[in-house]
Short mmCIF file of C-alpha atoms in Angstrom, two decimals:
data_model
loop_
_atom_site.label_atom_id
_atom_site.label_comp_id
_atom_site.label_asym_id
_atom_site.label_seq_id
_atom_site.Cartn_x
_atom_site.Cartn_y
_atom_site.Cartn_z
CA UNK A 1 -111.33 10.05 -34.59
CA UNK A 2 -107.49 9.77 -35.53
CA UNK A 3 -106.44 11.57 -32.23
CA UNK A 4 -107.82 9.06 -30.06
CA UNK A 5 -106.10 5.98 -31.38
CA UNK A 6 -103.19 7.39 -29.57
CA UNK A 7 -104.17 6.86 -26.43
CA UNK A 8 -104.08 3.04 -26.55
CA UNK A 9 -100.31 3.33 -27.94
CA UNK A 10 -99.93 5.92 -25.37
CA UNK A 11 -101.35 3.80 -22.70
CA UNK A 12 -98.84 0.63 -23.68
CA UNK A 13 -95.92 2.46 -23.47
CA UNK A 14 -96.32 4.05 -19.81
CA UNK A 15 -97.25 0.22 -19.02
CA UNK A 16 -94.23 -1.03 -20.60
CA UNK A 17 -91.78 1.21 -18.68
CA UNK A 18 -94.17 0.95 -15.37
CA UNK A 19 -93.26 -2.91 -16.15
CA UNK A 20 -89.69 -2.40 -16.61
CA UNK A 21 -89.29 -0.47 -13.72
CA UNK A 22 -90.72 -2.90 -11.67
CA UNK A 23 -88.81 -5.80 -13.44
CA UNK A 24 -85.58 -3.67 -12.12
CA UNK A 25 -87.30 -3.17 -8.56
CA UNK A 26 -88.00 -7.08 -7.58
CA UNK A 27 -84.92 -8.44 -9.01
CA UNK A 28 -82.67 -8.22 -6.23
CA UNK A 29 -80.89 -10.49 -3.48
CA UNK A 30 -83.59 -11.54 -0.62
CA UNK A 31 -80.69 -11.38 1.69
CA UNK A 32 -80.45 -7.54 1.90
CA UNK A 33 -78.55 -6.22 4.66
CA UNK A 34 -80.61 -4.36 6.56
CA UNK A 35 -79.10 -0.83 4.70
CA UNK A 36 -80.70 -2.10 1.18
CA UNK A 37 -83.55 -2.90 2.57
CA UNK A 38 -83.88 0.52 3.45
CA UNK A 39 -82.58 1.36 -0.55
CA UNK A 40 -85.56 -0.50 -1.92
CA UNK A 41 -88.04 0.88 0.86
CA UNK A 42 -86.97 4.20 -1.05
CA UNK A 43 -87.25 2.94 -4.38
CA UNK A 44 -90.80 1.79 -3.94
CA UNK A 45 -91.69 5.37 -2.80
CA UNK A 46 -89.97 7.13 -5.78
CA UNK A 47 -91.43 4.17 -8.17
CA UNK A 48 -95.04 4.99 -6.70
CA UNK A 49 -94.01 8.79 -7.08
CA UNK A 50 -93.47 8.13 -11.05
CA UNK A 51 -96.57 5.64 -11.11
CA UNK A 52 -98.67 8.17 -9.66
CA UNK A 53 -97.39 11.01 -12.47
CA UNK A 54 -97.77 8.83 -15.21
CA UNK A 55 -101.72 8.55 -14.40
CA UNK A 56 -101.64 11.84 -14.60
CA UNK A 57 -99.85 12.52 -17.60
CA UNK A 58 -102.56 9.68 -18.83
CA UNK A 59 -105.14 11.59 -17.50
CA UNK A 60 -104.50 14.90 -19.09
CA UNK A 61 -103.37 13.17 -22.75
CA UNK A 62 -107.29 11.61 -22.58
CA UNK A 63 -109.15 15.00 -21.43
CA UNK A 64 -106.81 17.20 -24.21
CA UNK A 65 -107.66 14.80 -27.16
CA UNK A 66 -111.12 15.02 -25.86
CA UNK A 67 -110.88 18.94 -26.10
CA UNK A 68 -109.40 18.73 -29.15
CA UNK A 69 -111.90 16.64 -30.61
CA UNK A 70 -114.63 19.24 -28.66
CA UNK A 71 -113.35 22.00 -31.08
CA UNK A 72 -112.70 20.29 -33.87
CA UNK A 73 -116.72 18.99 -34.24
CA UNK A 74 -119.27 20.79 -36.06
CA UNK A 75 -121.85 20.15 -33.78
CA UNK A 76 -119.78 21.33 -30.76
CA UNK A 77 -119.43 24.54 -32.32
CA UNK A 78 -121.49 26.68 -30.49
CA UNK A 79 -119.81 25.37 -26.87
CA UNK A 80 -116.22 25.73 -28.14
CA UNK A 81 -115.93 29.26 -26.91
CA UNK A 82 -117.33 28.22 -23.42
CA UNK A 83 -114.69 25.01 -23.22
CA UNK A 84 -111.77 27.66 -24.39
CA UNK A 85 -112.88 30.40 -21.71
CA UNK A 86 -113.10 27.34 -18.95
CA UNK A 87 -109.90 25.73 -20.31
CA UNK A 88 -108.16 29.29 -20.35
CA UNK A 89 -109.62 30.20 -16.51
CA UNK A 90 -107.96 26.71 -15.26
CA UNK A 91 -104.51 27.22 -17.07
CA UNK A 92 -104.51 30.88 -15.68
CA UNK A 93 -105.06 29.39 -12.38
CA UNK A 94 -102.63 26.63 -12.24
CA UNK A 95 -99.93 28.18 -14.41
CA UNK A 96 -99.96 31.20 -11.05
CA UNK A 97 -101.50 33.96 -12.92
CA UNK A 98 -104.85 33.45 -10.95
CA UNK A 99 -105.58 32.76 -7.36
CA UNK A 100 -106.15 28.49 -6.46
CA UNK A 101 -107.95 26.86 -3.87
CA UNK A 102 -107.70 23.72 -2.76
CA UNK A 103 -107.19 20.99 0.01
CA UNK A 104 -103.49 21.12 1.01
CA UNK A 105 -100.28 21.43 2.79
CA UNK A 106 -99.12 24.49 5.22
CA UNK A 107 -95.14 24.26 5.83
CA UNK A 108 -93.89 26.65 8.87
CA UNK A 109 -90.00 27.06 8.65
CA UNK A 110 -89.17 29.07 12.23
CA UNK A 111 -86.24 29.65 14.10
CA UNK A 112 -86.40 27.59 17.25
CA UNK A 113 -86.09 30.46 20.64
CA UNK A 114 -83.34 29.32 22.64
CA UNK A 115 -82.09 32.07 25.22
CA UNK A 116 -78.97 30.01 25.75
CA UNK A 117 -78.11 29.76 22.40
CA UNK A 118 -78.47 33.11 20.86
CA UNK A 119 -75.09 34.27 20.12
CA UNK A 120 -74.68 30.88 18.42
CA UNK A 121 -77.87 30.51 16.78
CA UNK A 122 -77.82 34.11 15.15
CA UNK A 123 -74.64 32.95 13.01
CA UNK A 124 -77.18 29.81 11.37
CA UNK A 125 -78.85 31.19 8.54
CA UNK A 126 -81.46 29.71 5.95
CA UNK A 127 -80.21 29.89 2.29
CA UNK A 128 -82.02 29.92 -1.02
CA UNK A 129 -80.61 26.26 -1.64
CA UNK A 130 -82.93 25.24 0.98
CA UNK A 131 -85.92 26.92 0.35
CA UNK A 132 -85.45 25.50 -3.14
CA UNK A 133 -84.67 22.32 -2.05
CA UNK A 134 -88.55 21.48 -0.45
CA UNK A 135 -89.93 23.55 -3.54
CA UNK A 136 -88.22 21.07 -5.65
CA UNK A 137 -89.17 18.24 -3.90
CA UNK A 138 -93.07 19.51 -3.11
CA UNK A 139 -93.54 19.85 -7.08
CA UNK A 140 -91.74 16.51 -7.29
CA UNK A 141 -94.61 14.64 -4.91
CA UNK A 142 -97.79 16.57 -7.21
CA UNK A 143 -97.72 20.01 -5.78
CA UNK A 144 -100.22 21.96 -7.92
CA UNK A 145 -99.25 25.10 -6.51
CA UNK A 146 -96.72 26.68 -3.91
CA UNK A 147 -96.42 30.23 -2.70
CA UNK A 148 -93.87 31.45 0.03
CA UNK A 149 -95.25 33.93 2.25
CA UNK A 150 -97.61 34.40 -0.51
CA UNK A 151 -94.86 34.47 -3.15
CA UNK A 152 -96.69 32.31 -5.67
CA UNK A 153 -93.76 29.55 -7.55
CA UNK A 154 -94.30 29.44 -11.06
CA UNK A 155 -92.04 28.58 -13.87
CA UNK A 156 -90.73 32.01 -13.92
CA UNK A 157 -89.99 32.08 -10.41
CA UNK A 158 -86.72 32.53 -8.75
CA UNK A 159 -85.36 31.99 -5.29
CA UNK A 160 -81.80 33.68 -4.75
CA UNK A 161 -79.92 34.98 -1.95
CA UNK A 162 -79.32 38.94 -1.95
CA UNK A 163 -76.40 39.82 0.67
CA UNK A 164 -77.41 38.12 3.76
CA UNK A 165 -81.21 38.14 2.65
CA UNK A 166 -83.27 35.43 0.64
CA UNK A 167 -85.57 36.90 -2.36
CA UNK A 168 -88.34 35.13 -3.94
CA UNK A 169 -89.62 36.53 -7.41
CA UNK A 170 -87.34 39.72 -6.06
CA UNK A 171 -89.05 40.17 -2.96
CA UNK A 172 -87.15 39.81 0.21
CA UNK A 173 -88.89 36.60 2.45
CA UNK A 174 -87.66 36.47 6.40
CA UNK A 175 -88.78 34.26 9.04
CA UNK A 176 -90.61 32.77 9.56
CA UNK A 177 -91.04 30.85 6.00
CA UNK A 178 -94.86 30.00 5.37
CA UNK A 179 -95.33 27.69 2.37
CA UNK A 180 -98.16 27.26 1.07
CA UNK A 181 -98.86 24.11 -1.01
CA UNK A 182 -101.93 22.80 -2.47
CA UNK A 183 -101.69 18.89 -3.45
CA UNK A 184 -102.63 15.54 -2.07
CA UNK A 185 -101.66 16.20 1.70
CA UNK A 186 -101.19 12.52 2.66
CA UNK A 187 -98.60 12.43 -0.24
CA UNK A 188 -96.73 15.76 0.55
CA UNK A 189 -96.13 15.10 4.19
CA UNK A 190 -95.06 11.37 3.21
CA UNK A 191 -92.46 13.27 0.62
CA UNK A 192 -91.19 15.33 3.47
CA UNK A 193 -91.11 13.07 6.07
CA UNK A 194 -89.03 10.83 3.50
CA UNK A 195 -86.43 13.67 2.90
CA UNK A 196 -86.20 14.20 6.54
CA UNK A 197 -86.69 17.70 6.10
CA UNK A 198 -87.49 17.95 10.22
CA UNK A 199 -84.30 16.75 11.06
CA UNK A 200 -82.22 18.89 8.46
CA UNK A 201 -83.62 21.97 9.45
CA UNK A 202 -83.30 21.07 13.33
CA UNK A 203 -79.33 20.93 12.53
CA UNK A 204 -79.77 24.52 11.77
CA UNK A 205 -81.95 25.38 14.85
CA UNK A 206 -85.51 25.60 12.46
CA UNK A 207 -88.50 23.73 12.98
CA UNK A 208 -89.81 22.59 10.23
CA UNK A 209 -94.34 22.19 11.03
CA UNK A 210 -96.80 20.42 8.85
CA UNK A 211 -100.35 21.10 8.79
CA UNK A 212 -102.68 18.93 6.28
CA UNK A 213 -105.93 21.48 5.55
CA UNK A 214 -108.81 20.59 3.84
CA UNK A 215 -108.43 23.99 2.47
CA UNK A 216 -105.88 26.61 1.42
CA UNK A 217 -105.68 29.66 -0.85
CA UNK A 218 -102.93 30.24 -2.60
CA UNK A 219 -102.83 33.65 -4.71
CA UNK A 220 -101.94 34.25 -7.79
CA UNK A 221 -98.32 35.35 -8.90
CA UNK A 222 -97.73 39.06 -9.13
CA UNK A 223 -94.78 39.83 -10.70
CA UNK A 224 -94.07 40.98 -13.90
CA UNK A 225 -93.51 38.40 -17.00
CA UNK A 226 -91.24 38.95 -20.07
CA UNK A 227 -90.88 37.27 -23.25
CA UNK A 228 -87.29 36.48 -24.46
CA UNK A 229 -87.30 33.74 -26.70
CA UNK A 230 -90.39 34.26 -28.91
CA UNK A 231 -91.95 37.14 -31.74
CA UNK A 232 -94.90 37.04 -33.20
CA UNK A 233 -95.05 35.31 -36.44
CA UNK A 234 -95.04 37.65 -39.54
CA UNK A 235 -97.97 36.27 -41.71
CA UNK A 236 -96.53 34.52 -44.89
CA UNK A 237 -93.73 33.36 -43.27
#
């Protein structure tokens, strides 16, 4: 049972920088103006961000061992193939290859209709920098998966203006932008609200709608992946 000692070592480490950071976080000046006040309002949210992801890198260090520990025992033998084809179905399904479904987070980006203000408002665009920008920070609060109008985000993903058009994973995405995000939805919407991602896209004349659903598809990715830093290994070598 060598691979489980690890997890009390691993386990006193995340609690020794949870502890540090929290050393840092309460030793400050009570009399904060009231604009770092509002600093260390933000630091507790991003602290409880990076608490929350270390139980889960916790989490997962425990279940692998376990696994590994599964395959490695005689006696386990005969389920090994079941845990791989299980293990293989969930990795396919949160690494985008396979469709997800979960409770979760729909984001509408939409141009706001203003008759007075069309001339004006068709010179505002959306760019790839934003899109990117609440990807980013949805994966940041424990997004599991995202698609845009059914684009599924994976690591392979890209999200790049073409002329005066926005591409995701090469296909061309208009408005309205749909996101689809499944996650904790009381901790996505607090992420967003936190970025003020509302008022930001209001500056550009977008509204930017959250809807918390107990469930949401997202499918799987559908593009094409290549390999371009790995061969297979010549035996012998």
């Amino acid at each position: 049972m060598r691979t489980t000692s690890r997890i009390p070592f691993t386990i006193t480490v995340i609690s020794i920088i949870i502890g540090f950071m929290l050393a840092i976080q309460f030793n400050t000046n009570n009399k904060s103006t009231g604009a770092e006040s509002k600093d260390m309002s933000l630091l507790r949210q991003d602290l409880q961000k990076v608490m929350e992801q270390h139980q889960r890198i916790l989490a997962d260090i425990v279940k692998y061992d376990q696994l590994l520990f599964e395959y490695k025992n005689p006696a386990n033998q005969e389920n090994s193939l079941n845990l791989m084809i299980e293990e293989l179905e969930r990795v396919k399904a949160f690494g985008g290859l396979a469709p997800i479904e979960g409770k979760g987070l729909l984001i509408t980006i939409a141009e706001i209709e203003d008759p007075l203000d069309d001339a004006f408002s068709s010179l505002i665009m959306i760019y790839d920098g934003d899109l990117r920008l609440v990807v980013n920070e949805l994966f940041g609060a424990g997004a599991l998966a995202i698609a845009i109008n059914d684009n599924r985000m994976t690591p392979q993903s890209s999200i790049r203006d073409v002329g005066e058009e926005i591409q995701v994973n090469t296909k061309v995405v208009r408005p309205p932008f749909e996101i689809k995000v499944i996650g904790d939805p009381e901790v996505l919407e607090s992420a967003m609200k936190l970025k003020g991602f509302e008022e930001f896209f209001k500056v550009f004349n977008y509204s930017f709608s959250m809807k918390k659903l107990d469930k949401i598809n997202v499918p799987a990715y559908d593009g094409k992946g290549s390999i371009r830093y790995m061969k297979p290994l010549k035996e012998g070598s």
